[in-house]
């Protein structure tokens, strides 16, 4: 009888087939970062979301994706076991903290501001680097752009959880400029109900190499599976079609 009870307890403690199937699989996390990912009427949209959906279909899965504040999404992937994050800038200080799974493309970084004909705005178009250093510059919390600004002796940096908050603050006069990837910022302006014609761009201090990256602990079989899925959707034209759809402004 005792043996039977022990066996029964063991059976109930064993993971189900569904649990075994998902063990070790990537759990994708990100923030609202148009054109890569955003919510429209609570429905996910964006280049990376559609790419992950297409790749998941090749793996016979549904996309496993959750939205968090950007800084948290990056930390979860860096410190966790089976997380993936996108679009992550591949920088020297991050190089050994992630697996760099799929290159999403290069993105120039620029200063954005209100057009100079708008009351109280700073002329970002003609502002020199020296002038920009004295401005209140906003970035998304957790962005690698913080190090770029610090390297150029920017000290008045303000942090917000997302681009919608940054844009609202810029419009209300709480910021003089936003420093951001060009494609992300122009998409955010449109997707969050602002007008492109109300904004202008200034200097660029460099560009970002954006990736879908994963935790270092991700097992090699899972890593290979996602790389293979990407090769398939690249060869069948899905990647090119999505780039044309979401990066027409570049």
CSV table of C-alpha atoms in Angstrom, one decimal:
chain,number,residue,atom,x,y,z
A,1,UNK,CA,0.0,0.0,0.0
A,2,UNK,CA,2.8,2.4,0.9
A,3,UNK,CA,4.5,1.6,-2.4
A,4,UNK,CA,1.3,2.3,-4.3
A,5,UNK,CA,0.9,5.7,-2.5
A,6,UNK,CA,4.5,6.7,-3.3
A,7,UNK,CA,4.0,5.7,-7.0
A,8,UNK,CA,0.8,7.7,-7.2
A,9,UNK,CA,2.5,10.7,-5.7
A,10,UNK,CA,5.3,10.4,-8.1
A,11,UNK,CA,2.9,10.3,-11.1
A,12,UNK,CA,1.1,13.4,-10.0
A,13,UNK,CA,4.4,15.2,-9.5
A,14,UNK,CA,5.7,14.5,-13.0
A,15,UNK,CA,5.4,17.3,-15.5
A,16,UNK,CA,2.6,17.0,-18.1
A,17,UNK,CA,3.4,16.5,-21.8
A,18,UNK,CA,2.5,20.2,-22.4
A,19,UNK,CA,4.9,21.3,-19.7
A,20,UNK,CA,7.7,19.1,-21.1
A,21,UNK,CA,7.0,20.5,-24.6
A,22,UNK,CA,7.5,24.1,-23.4
A,23,UNK,CA,10.4,23.5,-21.1
A,24,UNK,CA,13.4,25.4,-22.4
A,25,UNK,CA,11.5,27.3,-25.1
A,26,UNK,CA,12.1,31.1,-25.5
A,27,UNK,CA,9.7,33.4,-23.7
A,28,UNK,CA,9.9,36.7,-25.7
A,29,UNK,CA,9.7,40.0,-23.8
A,30,UNK,CA,9.7,43.5,-25.1
A,31,UNK,CA,8.3,47.0,-24.7
A,32,UNK,CA,6.1,49.1,-27.0
A,33,UNK,CA,8.7,50.2,-29.5
A,34,UNK,CA,7.2,51.0,-32.9
A,35,UNK,CA,7.8,49.9,-35.6
A,36,UNK,CA,9.1,46.7,-34.0
A,37,UNK,CA,6.3,46.2,-31.5
A,38,UNK,CA,3.2,48.1,-30.2
A,39,UNK,CA,-0.4,47.5,-29.2
A,40,UNK,CA,-3.3,48.8,-31.3
A,41,UNK,CA,-6.6,48.3,-29.5
A,42,UNK,CA,-4.7,45.8,-27.3
A,43,UNK,CA,-3.7,43.8,-30.4
A,44,UNK,CA,0.1,43.3,-31.0
A,45,UNK,CA,1.5,45.0,-34.2
A,46,UNK,CA,4.9,45.5,-35.6
A,47,UNK,CA,7.8,44.2,-37.6
A,48,UNK,CA,9.4,42.0,-34.9
A,49,UNK,CA,6.0,40.8,-33.7
A,50,UNK,CA,5.0,39.6,-37.2
A,51,UNK,CA,8.5,38.1,-37.6
A,52,UNK,CA,8.3,36.2,-34.4
A,53,UNK,CA,4.8,35.0,-35.4
A,54,UNK,CA,6.0,33.7,-38.7
A,55,UNK,CA,9.0,32.0,-37.1
A,56,UNK,CA,6.8,30.5,-34.4
A,57,UNK,CA,4.6,29.0,-37.1
A,58,UNK,CA,7.6,27.3,-38.6
A,59,UNK,CA,8.3,25.8,-35.2
A,60,UNK,CA,4.6,24.7,-34.8
A,61,UNK,CA,4.1,27.1,-32.0
A,62,UNK,CA,2.0,30.2,-31.0
A,63,UNK,CA,4.1,33.3,-30.3
A,64,UNK,CA,5.0,33.6,-26.6
A,65,UNK,CA,5.3,37.3,-26.0
A,66,UNK,CA,4.8,39.6,-23.1
A,67,UNK,CA,5.2,43.4,-22.9
A,68,UNK,CA,7.1,45.1,-20.0
A,69,UNK,CA,8.8,48.4,-19.4
A,70,UNK,CA,12.0,48.3,-21.5
A,71,UNK,CA,14.5,48.3,-18.7
A,72,UNK,CA,12.7,45.3,-17.1
A,73,UNK,CA,12.5,43.3,-20.3
A,74,UNK,CA,16.3,43.7,-20.8
A,75,UNK,CA,17.0,42.7,-17.2
A,76,UNK,CA,14.8,39.7,-17.3
A,77,UNK,CA,16.6,38.4,-20.4
A,78,UNK,CA,20.1,39.2,-19.1
A,79,UNK,CA,19.5,37.6,-15.7
A,80,UNK,CA,17.0,34.8,-16.7
A,81,UNK,CA,17.3,31.4,-18.3
A,82,UNK,CA,15.0,31.2,-21.4
A,83,UNK,CA,14.0,34.8,-22.2
A,84,UNK,CA,14.4,36.6,-25.5
A,85,UNK,CA,14.2,40.4,-26.0
A,86,UNK,CA,14.0,42.7,-29.0
A,87,UNK,CA,15.1,45.1,-30.5
A,88,UNK,CA,18.3,45.1,-28.4
A,89,UNK,CA,21.2,47.3,-29.4
A,90,UNK,CA,24.4,45.2,-29.6
A,91,UNK,CA,27.0,47.2,-27.6
A,92,UNK,CA,30.4,46.3,-26.2
A,93,UNK,CA,29.1,46.2,-22.6
A,94,UNK,CA,26.3,43.9,-23.5
A,95,UNK,CA,28.3,41.6,-25.8
A,96,UNK,CA,28.9,38.8,-23.3
A,97,UNK,CA,25.6,39.1,-21.5
A,98,UNK,CA,23.3,37.8,-24.2
A,99,UNK,CA,23.1,35.4,-27.1
A,100,UNK,CA,22.7,37.5,-30.3
A,101,UNK,CA,20.2,35.4,-32.2
A,102,UNK,CA,19.0,37.4,-35.2
A,103,UNK,CA,20.1,40.7,-36.7
A,104,UNK,CA,17.1,43.0,-37.2
A,105,UNK,CA,19.0,45.8,-38.9
A,106,UNK,CA,20.9,49.1,-38.4
A,107,UNK,CA,19.2,52.1,-37.0
A,108,UNK,CA,20.6,55.7,-37.1
A,109,UNK,CA,20.1,57.6,-33.9
A,110,UNK,CA,19.0,61.2,-34.1
A,111,UNK,CA,17.9,64.2,-31.9
A,112,UNK,CA,14.2,65.0,-32.3
A,113,UNK,CA,12.5,68.2,-31.3
A,114,UNK,CA,9.5,70.4,-32.1
A,115,UNK,CA,9.7,72.5,-35.2
A,116,UNK,CA,11.2,75.9,-34.6
A,117,UNK,CA,8.1,77.7,-35.7
A,118,UNK,CA,6.2,76.2,-32.7
A,119,UNK,CA,6.1,78.5,-29.7
A,120,UNK,CA,8.8,77.8,-27.1
A,121,UNK,CA,10.6,75.2,-29.2
A,122,UNK,CA,14.4,74.9,-29.7
A,123,UNK,CA,15.7,74.8,-33.3
A,124,UNK,CA,17.0,71.2,-33.3
A,125,UNK,CA,17.8,71.3,-37.0
A,126,UNK,CA,20.6,73.8,-36.6
A,127,UNK,CA,21.7,73.0,-33.0
A,128,UNK,CA,25.4,72.1,-32.6
A,129,UNK,CA,26.6,69.4,-30.3
A,130,UNK,CA,27.7,72.0,-27.8
A,131,UNK,CA,24.2,73.6,-27.9
A,132,UNK,CA,22.5,70.2,-27.5
A,133,UNK,CA,24.6,69.4,-24.4
A,134,UNK,CA,22.8,72.2,-22.5
A,135,UNK,CA,19.3,70.9,-23.4
A,136,UNK,CA,17.0,68.7,-21.5
A,137,UNK,CA,17.2,65.5,-23.5
A,138,UNK,CA,14.9,62.5,-23.0
A,139,UNK,CA,15.5,58.8,-23.6
A,140,UNK,CA,13.7,55.6,-22.7
A,141,UNK,CA,14.7,54.2,-19.4
A,142,UNK,CA,17.1,51.2,-19.9
A,143,UNK,CA,18.3,52.4,-23.3
A,144,UNK,CA,21.9,51.9,-24.4
A,145,UNK,CA,21.8,55.5,-25.7
A,146,UNK,CA,22.4,56.7,-22.1
A,147,UNK,CA,26.1,55.7,-22.5
A,148,UNK,CA,26.3,57.4,-25.8
A,149,UNK,CA,25.1,60.7,-24.3
A,150,UNK,CA,27.3,60.4,-21.3
A,151,UNK,CA,30.3,59.8,-23.5
A,152,UNK,CA,29.6,63.2,-25.2
A,153,UNK,CA,29.2,64.9,-21.8
A,154,UNK,CA,25.4,65.2,-21.7
A,155,UNK,CA,24.3,65.7,-18.1
A,156,UNK,CA,20.7,66.8,-18.3
A,157,UNK,CA,19.2,63.5,-19.3
A,158,UNK,CA,15.6,62.6,-18.4
A,159,UNK,CA,14.2,59.1,-18.4
A,160,UNK,CA,10.7,57.9,-19.3
A,161,UNK,CA,9.3,54.4,-19.5
A,162,UNK,CA,8.2,54.6,-23.1
A,163,UNK,CA,8.1,56.8,-26.2
A,164,UNK,CA,4.5,57.9,-25.7
A,165,UNK,CA,5.5,59.5,-22.4
A,166,UNK,CA,8.6,61.1,-24.0
A,167,UNK,CA,6.5,62.6,-26.8
A,168,UNK,CA,3.9,64.0,-24.4
A,169,UNK,CA,6.6,65.6,-22.3
A,170,UNK,CA,8.3,67.1,-25.4
A,171,UNK,CA,4.9,68.6,-26.5
A,172,UNK,CA,4.2,70.0,-23.1
A,173,UNK,CA,7.6,71.7,-22.9
A,174,UNK,CA,9.1,69.4,-20.2
A,175,UNK,CA,11.8,68.4,-22.7
A,176,UNK,CA,13.8,70.2,-25.3
A,177,UNK,CA,14.7,67.1,-27.3
A,178,UNK,CA,14.5,63.3,-27.5
A,179,UNK,CA,17.4,61.1,-28.6
A,180,UNK,CA,16.2,58.0,-30.3
A,181,UNK,CA,16.6,55.6,-33.2
A,182,UNK,CA,15.1,57.2,-36.3
A,183,UNK,CA,12.7,54.4,-37.3
A,184,UNK,CA,11.4,53.9,-33.8
A,185,UNK,CA,10.8,57.6,-33.2
A,186,UNK,CA,9.1,58.4,-36.5
A,187,UNK,CA,6.8,55.3,-36.1
A,188,UNK,CA,6.0,56.2,-32.4
A,189,UNK,CA,5.0,59.8,-33.5
A,190,UNK,CA,2.4,58.4,-35.9
A,191,UNK,CA,1.2,55.4,-33.9
A,192,UNK,CA,0.6,57.5,-30.8
A,193,UNK,CA,-1.5,60.1,-32.6
A,194,UNK,CA,1.1,62.9,-33.0
A,195,UNK,CA,1.8,64.6,-36.3
A,196,UNK,CA,5.2,64.1,-38.1
A,197,UNK,CA,5.1,67.7,-39.4
A,198,UNK,CA,5.2,69.0,-35.8
A,199,UNK,CA,8.6,67.5,-35.3
A,200,UNK,CA,12.1,67.8,-36.8
A,201,UNK,CA,15.4,66.0,-36.6
A,202,UNK,CA,18.9,67.2,-35.8
A,203,UNK,CA,22.4,65.7,-35.3
A,204,UNK,CA,23.2,62.0,-35.3
A,205,UNK,CA,25.9,60.7,-33.1
A,206,UNK,CA,25.9,57.1,-34.4
A,207,UNK,CA,23.7,54.1,-35.2
A,208,UNK,CA,22.5,51.0,-33.4
A,209,UNK,CA,22.8,47.4,-34.5
A,210,UNK,CA,19.5,45.9,-33.4
A,211,UNK,CA,19.0,42.2,-32.6
A,212,UNK,CA,16.6,39.6,-31.3
A,213,UNK,CA,18.7,38.5,-28.3
A,214,UNK,CA,18.3,35.7,-25.7
A,215,UNK,CA,19.5,34.7,-22.3
A,216,UNK,CA,22.9,33.1,-22.2
A,217,UNK,CA,21.4,30.0,-20.6
A,218,UNK,CA,19.2,29.2,-23.6
A,219,UNK,CA,19.9,25.6,-24.8
A,220,UNK,CA,21.6,25.1,-28.1
A,221,UNK,CA,18.8,23.1,-29.6
A,222,UNK,CA,16.3,25.9,-29.1
A,223,UNK,CA,18.8,28.4,-30.4
A,224,UNK,CA,19.4,26.4,-33.6
A,225,UNK,CA,15.6,26.0,-34.0
A,226,UNK,CA,15.0,29.7,-34.1
A,227,UNK,CA,18.0,30.4,-36.4
A,228,UNK,CA,16.6,27.7,-38.8
A,229,UNK,CA,13.1,29.2,-38.7
A,230,UNK,CA,14.6,32.6,-39.5
A,231,UNK,CA,16.5,31.2,-42.5
A,232,UNK,CA,13.2,29.8,-43.8
A,233,UNK,CA,11.2,33.0,-43.6
A,234,UNK,CA,14.1,34.9,-45.0
A,235,UNK,CA,14.3,32.6,-48.1
A,236,UNK,CA,10.5,32.6,-48.7
A,237,UNK,CA,10.4,36.4,-48.8
A,238,UNK,CA,8.6,37.0,-45.5
A,239,UNK,CA,11.5,39.1,-44.1
A,240,UNK,CA,11.7,41.4,-47.2
A,241,UNK,CA,7.9,41.8,-47.2
A,242,UNK,CA,7.8,42.9,-43.5
A,243,UNK,CA,10.8,45.3,-43.9
A,244,UNK,CA,9.0,47.0,-46.8
A,245,UNK,CA,5.8,47.2,-44.8
A,246,UNK,CA,7.3,48.7,-41.6
A,247,UNK,CA,10.4,50.6,-42.7
A,248,UNK,CA,9.1,52.6,-45.7
A,249,UNK,CA,10.1,55.9,-43.9
A,250,UNK,CA,13.8,55.0,-43.8
